[in-house]
mmCIF file of C-alpha atoms (C1' of nucleotides) and ligand atoms in Angstrom:
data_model
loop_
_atom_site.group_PDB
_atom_site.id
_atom_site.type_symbol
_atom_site.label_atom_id
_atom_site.label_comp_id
_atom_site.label_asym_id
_atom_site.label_seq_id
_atom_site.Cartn_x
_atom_site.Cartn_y
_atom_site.Cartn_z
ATOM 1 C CA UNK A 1 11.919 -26.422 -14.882
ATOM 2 C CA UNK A 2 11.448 -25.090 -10.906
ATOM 3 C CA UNK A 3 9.504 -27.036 -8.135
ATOM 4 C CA UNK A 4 6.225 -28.038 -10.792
ATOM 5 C CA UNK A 5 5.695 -30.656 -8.312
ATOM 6 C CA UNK A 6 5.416 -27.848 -5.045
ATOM 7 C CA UNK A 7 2.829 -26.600 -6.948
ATOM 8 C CA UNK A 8 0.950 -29.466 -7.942
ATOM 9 C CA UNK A 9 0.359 -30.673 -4.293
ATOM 10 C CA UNK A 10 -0.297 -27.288 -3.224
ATOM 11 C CA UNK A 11 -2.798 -27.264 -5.938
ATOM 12 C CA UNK A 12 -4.121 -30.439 -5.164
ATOM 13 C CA UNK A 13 -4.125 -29.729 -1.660
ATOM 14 C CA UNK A 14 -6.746 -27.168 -2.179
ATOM 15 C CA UNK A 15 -8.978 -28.574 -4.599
ATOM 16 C CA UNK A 16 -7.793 -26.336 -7.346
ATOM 17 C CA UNK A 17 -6.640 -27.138 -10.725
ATOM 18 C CA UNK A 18 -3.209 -27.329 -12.188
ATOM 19 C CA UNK A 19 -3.866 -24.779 -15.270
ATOM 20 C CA UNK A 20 -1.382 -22.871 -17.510
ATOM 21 C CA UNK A 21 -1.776 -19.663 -16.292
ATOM 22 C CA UNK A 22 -0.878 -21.243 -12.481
ATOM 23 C CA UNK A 23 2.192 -23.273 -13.769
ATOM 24 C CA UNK A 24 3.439 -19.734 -16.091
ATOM 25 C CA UNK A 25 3.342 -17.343 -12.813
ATOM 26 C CA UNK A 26 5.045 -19.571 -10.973
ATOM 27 C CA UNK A 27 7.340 -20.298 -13.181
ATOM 28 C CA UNK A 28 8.028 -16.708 -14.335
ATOM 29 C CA UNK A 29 8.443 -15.961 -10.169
ATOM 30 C CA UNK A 30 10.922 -18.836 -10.045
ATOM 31 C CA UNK A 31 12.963 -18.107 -13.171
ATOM 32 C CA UNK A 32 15.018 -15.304 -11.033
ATOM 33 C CA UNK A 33 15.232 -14.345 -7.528
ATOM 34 C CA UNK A 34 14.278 -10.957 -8.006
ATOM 35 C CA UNK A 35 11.730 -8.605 -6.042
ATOM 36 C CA UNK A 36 8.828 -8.273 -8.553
ATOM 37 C CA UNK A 37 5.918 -6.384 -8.674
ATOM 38 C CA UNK A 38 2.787 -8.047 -10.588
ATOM 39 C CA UNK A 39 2.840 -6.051 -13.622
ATOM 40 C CA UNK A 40 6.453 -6.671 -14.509
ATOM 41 C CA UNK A 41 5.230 -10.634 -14.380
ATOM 42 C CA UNK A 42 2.107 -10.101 -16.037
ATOM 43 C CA UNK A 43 4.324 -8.253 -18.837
ATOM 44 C CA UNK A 44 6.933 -10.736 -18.681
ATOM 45 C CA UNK A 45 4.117 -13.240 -19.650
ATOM 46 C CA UNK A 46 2.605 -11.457 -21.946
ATOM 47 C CA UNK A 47 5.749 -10.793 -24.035
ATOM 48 C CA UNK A 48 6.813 -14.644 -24.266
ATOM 49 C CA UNK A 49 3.203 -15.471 -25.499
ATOM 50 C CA UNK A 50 1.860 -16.728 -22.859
ATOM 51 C CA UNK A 51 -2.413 -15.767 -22.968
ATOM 52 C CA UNK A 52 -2.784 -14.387 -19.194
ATOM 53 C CA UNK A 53 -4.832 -11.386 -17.377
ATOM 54 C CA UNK A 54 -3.645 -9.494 -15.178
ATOM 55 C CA UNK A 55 -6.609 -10.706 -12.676
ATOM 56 C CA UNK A 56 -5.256 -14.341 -12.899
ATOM 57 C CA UNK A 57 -1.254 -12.872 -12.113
ATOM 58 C CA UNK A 58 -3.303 -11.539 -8.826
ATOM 59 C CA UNK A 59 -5.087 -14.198 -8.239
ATOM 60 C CA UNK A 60 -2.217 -16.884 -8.658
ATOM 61 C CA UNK A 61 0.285 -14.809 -6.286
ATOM 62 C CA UNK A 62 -2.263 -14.673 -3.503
ATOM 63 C CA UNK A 63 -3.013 -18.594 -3.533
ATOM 64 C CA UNK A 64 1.263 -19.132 -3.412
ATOM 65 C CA UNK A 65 1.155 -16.360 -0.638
ATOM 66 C CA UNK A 66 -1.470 -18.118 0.898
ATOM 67 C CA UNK A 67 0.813 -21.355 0.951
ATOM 68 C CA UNK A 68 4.186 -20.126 1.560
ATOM 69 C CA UNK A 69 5.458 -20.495 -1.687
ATOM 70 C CA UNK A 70 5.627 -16.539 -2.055
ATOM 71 C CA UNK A 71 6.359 -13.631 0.437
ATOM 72 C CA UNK A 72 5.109 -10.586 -0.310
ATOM 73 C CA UNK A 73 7.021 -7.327 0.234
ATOM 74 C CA UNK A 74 5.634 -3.785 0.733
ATOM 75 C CA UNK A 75 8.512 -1.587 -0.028
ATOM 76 C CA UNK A 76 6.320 1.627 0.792
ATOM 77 C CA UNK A 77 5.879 2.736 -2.592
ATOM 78 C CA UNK A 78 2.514 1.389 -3.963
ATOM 79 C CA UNK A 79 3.359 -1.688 -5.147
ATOM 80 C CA UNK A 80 3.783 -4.940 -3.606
ATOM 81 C CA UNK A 81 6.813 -6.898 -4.652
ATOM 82 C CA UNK A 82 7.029 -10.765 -4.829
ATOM 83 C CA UNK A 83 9.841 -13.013 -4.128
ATOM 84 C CA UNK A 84 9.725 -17.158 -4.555
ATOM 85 C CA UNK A 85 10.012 -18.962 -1.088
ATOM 86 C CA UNK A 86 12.011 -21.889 -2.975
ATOM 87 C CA UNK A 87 14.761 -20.866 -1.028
ATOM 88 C CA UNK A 88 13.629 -21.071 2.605
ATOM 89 C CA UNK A 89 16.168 -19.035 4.349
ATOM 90 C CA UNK A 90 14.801 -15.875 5.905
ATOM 91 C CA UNK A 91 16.199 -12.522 4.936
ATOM 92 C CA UNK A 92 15.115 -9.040 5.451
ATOM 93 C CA UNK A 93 15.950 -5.960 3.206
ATOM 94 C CA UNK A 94 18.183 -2.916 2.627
ATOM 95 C CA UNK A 95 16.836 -0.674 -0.039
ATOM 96 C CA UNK A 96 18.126 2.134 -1.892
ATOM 97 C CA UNK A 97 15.682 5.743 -1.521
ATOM 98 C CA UNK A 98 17.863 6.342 -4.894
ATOM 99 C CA UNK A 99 18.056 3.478 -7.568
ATOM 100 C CA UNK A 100 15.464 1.116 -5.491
ATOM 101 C CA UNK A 101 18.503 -1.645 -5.389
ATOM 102 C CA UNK A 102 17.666 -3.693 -2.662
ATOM 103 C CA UNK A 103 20.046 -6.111 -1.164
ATOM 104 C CA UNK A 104 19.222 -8.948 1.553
ATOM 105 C CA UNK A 105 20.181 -9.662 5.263
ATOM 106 C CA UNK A 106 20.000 -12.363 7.812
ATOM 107 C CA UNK A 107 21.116 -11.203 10.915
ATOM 108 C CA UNK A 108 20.442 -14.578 13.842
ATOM 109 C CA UNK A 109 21.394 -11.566 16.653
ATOM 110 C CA UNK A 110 18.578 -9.426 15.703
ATOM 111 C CA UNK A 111 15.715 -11.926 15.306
ATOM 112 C CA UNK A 112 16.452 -13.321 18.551
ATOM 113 C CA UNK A 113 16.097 -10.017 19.810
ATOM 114 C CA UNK A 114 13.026 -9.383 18.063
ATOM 115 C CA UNK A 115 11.310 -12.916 20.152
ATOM 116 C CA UNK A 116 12.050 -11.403 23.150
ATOM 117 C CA UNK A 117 10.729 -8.230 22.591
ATOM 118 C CA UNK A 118 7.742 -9.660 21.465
ATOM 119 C CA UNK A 119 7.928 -12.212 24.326
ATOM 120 C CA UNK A 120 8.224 -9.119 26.877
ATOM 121 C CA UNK A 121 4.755 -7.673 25.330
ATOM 122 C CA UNK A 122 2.769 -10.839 25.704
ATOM 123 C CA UNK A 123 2.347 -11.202 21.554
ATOM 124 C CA UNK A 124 2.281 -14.734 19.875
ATOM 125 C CA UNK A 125 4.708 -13.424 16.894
ATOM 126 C CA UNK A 126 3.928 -14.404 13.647
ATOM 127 C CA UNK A 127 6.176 -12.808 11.167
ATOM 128 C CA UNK A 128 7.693 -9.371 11.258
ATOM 129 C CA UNK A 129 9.007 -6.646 8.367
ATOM 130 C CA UNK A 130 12.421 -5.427 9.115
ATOM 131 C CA UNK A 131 13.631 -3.013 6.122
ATOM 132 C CA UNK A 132 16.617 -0.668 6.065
ATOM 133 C CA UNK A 133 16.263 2.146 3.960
ATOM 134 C CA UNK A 134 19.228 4.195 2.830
ATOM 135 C CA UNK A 135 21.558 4.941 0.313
ATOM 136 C CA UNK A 136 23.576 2.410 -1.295
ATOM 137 C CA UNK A 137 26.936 2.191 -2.221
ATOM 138 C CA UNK A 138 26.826 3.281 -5.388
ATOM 139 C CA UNK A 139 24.698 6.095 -4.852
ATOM 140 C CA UNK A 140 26.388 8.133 -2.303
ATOM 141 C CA UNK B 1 -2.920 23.352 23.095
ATOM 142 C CA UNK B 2 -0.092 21.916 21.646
ATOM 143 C CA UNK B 3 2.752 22.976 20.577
ATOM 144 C CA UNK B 4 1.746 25.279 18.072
ATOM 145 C CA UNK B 5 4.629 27.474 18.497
ATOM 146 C CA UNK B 6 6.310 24.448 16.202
ATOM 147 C CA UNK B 7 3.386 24.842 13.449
ATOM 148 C CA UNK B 8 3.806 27.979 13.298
ATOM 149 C CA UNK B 9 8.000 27.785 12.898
ATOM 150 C CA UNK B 10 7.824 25.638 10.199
ATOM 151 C CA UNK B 11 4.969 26.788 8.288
ATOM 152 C CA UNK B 12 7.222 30.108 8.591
ATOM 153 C CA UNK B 13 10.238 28.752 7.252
ATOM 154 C CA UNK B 14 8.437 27.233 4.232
ATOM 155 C CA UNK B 15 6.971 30.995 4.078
ATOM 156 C CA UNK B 16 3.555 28.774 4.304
ATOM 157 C CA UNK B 17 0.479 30.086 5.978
ATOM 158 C CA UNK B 18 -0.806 29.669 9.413
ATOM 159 C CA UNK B 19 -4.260 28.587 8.655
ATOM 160 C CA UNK B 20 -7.368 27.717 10.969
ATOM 161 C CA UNK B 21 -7.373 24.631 8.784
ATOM 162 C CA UNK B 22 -3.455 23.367 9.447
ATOM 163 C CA UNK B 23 -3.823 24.141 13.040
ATOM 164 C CA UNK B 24 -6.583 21.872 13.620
ATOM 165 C CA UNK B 25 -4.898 19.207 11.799
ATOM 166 C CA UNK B 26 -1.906 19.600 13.787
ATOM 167 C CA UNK B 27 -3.930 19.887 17.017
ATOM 168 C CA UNK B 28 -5.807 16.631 16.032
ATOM 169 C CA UNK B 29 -2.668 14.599 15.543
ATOM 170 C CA UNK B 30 -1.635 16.240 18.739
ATOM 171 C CA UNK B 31 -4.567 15.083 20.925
ATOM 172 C CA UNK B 32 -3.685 11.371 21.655
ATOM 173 C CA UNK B 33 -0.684 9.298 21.297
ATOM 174 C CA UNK B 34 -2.766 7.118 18.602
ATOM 175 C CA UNK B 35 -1.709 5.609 15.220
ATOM 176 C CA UNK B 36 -4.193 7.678 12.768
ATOM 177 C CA UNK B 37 -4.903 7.176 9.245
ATOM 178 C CA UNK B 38 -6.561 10.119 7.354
ATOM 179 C CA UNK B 39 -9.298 9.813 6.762
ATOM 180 C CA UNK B 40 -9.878 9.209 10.891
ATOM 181 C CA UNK B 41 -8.600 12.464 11.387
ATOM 182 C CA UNK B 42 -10.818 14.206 8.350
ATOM 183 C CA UNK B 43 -13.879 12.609 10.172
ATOM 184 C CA UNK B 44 -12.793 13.423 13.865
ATOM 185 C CA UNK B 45 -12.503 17.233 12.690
ATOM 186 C CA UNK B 46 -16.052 17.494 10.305
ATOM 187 C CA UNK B 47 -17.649 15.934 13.288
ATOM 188 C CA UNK B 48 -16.387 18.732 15.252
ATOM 189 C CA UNK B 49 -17.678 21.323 12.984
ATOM 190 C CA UNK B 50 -14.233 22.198 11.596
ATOM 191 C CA UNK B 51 -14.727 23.267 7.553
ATOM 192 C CA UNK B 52 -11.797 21.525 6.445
ATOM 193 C CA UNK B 53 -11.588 18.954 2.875
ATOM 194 C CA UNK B 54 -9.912 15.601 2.652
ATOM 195 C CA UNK B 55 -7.257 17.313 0.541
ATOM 196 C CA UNK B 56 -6.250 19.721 2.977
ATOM 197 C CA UNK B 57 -5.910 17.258 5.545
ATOM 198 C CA UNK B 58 -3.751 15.320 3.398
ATOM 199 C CA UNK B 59 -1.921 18.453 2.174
ATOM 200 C CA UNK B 60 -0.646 19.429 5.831
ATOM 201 C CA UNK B 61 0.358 16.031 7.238
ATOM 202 C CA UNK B 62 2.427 16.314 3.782
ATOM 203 C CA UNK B 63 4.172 19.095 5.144
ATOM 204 C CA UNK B 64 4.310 17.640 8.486
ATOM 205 C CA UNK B 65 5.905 14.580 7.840
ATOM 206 C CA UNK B 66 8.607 16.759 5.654
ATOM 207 C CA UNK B 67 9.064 18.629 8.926
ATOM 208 C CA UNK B 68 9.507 15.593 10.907
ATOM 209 C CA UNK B 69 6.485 16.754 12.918
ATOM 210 C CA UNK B 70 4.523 13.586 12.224
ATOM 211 C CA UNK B 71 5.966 10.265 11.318
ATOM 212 C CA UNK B 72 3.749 8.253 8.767
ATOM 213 C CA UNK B 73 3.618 4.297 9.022
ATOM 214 C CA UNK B 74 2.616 1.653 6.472
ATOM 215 C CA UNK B 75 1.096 -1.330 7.836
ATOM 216 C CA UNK B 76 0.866 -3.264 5.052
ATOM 217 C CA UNK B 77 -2.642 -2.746 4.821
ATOM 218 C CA UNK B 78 -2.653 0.055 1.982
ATOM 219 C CA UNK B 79 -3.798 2.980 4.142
ATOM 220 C CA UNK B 80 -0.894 4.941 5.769
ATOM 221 C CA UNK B 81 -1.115 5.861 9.864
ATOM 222 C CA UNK B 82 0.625 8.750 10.851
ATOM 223 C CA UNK B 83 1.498 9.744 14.703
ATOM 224 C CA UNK B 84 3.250 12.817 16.298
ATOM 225 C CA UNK B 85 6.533 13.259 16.828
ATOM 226 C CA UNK B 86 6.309 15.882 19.565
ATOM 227 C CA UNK B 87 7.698 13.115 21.755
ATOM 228 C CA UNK B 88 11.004 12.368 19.848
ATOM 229 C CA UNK B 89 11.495 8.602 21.259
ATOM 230 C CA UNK B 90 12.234 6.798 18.712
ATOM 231 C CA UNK B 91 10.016 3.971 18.264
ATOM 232 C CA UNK B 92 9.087 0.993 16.536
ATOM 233 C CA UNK B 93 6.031 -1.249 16.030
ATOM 234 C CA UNK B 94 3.926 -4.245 17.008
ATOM 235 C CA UNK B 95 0.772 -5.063 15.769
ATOM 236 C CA UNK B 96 -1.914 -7.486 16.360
ATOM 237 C CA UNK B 97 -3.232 -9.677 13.663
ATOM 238 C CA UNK B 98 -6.324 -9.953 14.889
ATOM 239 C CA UNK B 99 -7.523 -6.753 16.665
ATOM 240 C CA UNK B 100 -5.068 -4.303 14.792
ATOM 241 C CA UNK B 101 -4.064 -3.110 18.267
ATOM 242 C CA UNK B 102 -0.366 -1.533 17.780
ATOM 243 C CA UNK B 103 2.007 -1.744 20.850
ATOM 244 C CA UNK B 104 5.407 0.324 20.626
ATOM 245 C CA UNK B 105 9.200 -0.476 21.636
ATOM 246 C CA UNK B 106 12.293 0.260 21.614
ATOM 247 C CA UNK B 107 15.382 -1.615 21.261
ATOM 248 C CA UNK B 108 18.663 0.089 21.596
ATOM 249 C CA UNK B 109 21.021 -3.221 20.968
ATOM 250 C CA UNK B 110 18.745 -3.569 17.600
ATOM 251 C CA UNK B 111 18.981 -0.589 16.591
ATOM 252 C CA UNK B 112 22.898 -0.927 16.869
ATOM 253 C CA UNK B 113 22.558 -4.275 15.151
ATOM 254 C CA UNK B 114 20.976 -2.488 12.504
ATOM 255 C CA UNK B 115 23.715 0.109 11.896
ATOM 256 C CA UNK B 116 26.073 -2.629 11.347
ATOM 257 C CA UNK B 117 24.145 -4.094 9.314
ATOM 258 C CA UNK B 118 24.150 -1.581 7.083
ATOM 259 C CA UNK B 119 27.795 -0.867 7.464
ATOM 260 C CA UNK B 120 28.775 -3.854 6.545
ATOM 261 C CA UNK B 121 26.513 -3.742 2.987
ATOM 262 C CA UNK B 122 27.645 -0.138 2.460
ATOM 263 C CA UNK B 123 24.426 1.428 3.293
ATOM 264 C CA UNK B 124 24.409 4.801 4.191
ATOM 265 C CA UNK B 125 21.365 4.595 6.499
ATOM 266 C CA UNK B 126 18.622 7.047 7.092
ATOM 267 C CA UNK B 127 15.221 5.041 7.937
ATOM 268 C CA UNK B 128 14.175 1.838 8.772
ATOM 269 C CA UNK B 129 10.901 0.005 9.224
ATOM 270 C CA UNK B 130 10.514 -2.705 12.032
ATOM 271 C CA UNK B 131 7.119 -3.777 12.802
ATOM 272 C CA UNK B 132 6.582 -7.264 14.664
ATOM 273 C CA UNK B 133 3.182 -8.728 13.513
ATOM 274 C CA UNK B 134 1.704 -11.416 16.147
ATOM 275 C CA UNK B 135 -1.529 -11.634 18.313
ATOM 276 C CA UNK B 136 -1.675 -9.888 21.201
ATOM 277 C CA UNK B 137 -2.766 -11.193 24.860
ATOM 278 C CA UNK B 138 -6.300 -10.468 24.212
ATOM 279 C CA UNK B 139 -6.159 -12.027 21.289
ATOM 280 C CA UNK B 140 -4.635 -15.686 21.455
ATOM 281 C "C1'" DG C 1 -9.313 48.909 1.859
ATOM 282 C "C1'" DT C 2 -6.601 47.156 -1.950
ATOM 283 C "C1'" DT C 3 -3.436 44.143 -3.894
ATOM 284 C "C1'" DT C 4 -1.207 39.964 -4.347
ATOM 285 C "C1'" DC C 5 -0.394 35.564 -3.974
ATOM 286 C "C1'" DT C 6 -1.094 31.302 -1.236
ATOM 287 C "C1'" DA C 7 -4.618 28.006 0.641
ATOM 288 C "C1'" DT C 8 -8.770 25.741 0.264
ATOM 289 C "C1'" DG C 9 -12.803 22.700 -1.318
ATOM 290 C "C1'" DA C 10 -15.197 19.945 -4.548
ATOM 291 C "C1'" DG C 11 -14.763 16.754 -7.320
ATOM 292 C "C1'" DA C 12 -12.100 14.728 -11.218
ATOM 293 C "C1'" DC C 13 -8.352 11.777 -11.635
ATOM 294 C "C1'" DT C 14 -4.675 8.017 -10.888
ATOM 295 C "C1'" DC C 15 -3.144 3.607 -10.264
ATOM 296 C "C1'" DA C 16 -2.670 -0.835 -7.927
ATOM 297 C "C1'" DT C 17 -5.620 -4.197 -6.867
ATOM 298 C "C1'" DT C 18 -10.138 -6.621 -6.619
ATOM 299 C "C1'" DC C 19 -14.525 -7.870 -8.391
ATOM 300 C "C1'" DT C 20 -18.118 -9.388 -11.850
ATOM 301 C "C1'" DC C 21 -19.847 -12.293 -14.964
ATOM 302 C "C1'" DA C 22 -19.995 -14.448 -19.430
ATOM 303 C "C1'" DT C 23 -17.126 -17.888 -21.454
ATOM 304 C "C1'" DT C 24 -13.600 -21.522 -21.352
ATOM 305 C "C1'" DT C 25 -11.331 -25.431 -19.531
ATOM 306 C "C1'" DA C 26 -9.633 -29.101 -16.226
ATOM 307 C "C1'" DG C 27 -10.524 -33.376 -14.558
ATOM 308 C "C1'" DG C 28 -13.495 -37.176 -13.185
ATOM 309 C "C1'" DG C 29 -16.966 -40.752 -14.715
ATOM 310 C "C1'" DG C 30 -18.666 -43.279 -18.322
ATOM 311 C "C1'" DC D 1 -12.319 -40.340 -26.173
ATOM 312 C "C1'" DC D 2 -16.737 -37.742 -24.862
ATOM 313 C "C1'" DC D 3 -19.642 -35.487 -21.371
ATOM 314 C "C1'" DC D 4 -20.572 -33.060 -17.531
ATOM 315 C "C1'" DT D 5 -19.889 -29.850 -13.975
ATOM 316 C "C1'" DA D 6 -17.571 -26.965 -11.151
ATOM 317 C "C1'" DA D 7 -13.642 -24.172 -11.175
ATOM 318 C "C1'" DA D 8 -10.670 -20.901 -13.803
ATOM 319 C "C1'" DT D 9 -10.123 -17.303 -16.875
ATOM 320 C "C1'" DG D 10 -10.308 -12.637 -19.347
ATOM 321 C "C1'" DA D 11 -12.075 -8.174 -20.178
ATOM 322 C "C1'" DG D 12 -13.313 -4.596 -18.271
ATOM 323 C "C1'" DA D 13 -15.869 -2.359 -14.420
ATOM 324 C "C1'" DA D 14 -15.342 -1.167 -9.655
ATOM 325 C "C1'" DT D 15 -12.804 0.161 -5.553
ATOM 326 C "C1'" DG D 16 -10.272 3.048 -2.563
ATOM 327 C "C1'" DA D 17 -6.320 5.683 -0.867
ATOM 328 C "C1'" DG D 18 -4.201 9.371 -2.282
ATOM 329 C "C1'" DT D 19 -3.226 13.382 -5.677
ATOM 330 C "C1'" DC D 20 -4.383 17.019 -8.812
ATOM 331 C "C1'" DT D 21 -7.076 20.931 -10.879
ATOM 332 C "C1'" DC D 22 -9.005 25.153 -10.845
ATOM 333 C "C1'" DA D 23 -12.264 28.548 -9.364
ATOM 334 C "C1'" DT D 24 -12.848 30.930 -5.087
ATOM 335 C "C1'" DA D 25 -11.549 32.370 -0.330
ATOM 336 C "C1'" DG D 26 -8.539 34.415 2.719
ATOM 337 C "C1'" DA D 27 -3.667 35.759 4.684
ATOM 338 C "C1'" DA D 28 -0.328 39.157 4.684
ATOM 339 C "C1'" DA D 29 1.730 43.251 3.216
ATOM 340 C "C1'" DC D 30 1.026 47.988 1.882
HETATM 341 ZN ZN1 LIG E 1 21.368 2.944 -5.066
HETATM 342 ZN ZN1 LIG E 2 14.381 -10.760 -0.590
HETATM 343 ZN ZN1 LIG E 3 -5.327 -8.189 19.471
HETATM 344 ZN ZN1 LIG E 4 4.150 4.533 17.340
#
DNA sequence: GTTTCTATGAGACTCATTCTCATTTAGGGG
DNA sequence: CCCCTAAATGAGAATGAGTCTCATAGAAAC
């Protein structure tokens, strides 16, 4: 039901094929705007039928990485977490060190900020991680 | 050379054990300024005769970063870094792309940004991670 | 020196992720 | 449609940072 048609020219674009597998990660990444990690979509698929390995959950996120489809979070704990780029408004992250609730921020002030420092060391910024650990309000 | 008179405080209040093997851990992560993973650090003290095992090395920057002696970074690339705190600046990070050089800065009206931040989500914060990735002058 | 109890080393283990390779399948040409 | 071929897949092996186990070594206290 979600941007099929992203995927196909992405596909297309480099010479790989529009399979199940492809079409049932992305889907499954699409179908909430959550922060998952690869096993809960490889179970997720699993459990609704859908014939998958965990090799081709890995290998699907990396080629919607790859394109900007996906951003990839390291929350410090192991696991990467995926989000779907449908959306294209950057945020960064608060997380909970208790119940691992993690809520999102866009803050204009700060990533200006962040340009000039990287102006003021000579570095041709690419992208940056900003993540605010703490403890939320429910878990005070 | 270093402060061991700090090692030797906390391994005291932990009623842990001063041990040839924890200073020269210590006094490793004391000798430069660098951004170490461990296994750097195991090498740098077999090579300089010192009898000491992967686990141990791991075991005392354990109690090191719990001390706030050390301050451990992940750069995304699955093997932590870890860099004294003797100097208690805080810091934050940017890294080249290319060369993996890391730069460091500081930016007070960022990190004030950041405490709103979390002040206006309810966040009680205690950490945050802010690393700028980009490629440096050499590098372009 | 003896006792006691923690620290250490070697290597087994964990767990997310990647790799291998035999088999299956997409997609283009007939 | 059917064939062909290269790409995709699945199962399980491999990897690699980090942790754990347990027999032995070594601090610290007496
Ligand atoms: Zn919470
Ligand atoms: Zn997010
Ligand atoms: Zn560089
Ligand atoms: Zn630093």
């Amino acid at each position: 039901m979600d941007d099929i048609r992203e995927l196909k020219r992405v596909l297309h674009k480099e010479n790989l094929r529009y399979t199940s597998q492809r079409k049932a990660v992305w889907d499954e990444l699409c179908s909430s705007s959550d922060h998952r990690d690869a096993e809960s979509i490889y179970l997720a698929l699993r459990n609704s039928g859908i014939r998958v390995s965990r090799a081709t959950v890995y290998r699907t996120i990396e080629v919607l990485v790859r394109h900007n489809m996906v951003r990839r979070l390291d929350l410090g704990d192991g696991r990467s977490r995926y989000e779907n780029k449908l959306d294209p408004k950057h945020h960064d992250h608060l997380i909970c060190l208790s119940c691992g609730r993690i809520e999102e921020f866009v803050d204009p002030d700060i990533e200006k900020l962040q340009e000039k420092v990287a102006e003021k060391h000579q570095f041709a910024l690419r992208k940056h991680i900003h993540q605010l650990f703490g403890y939320c309000k429910d878990c005070q």
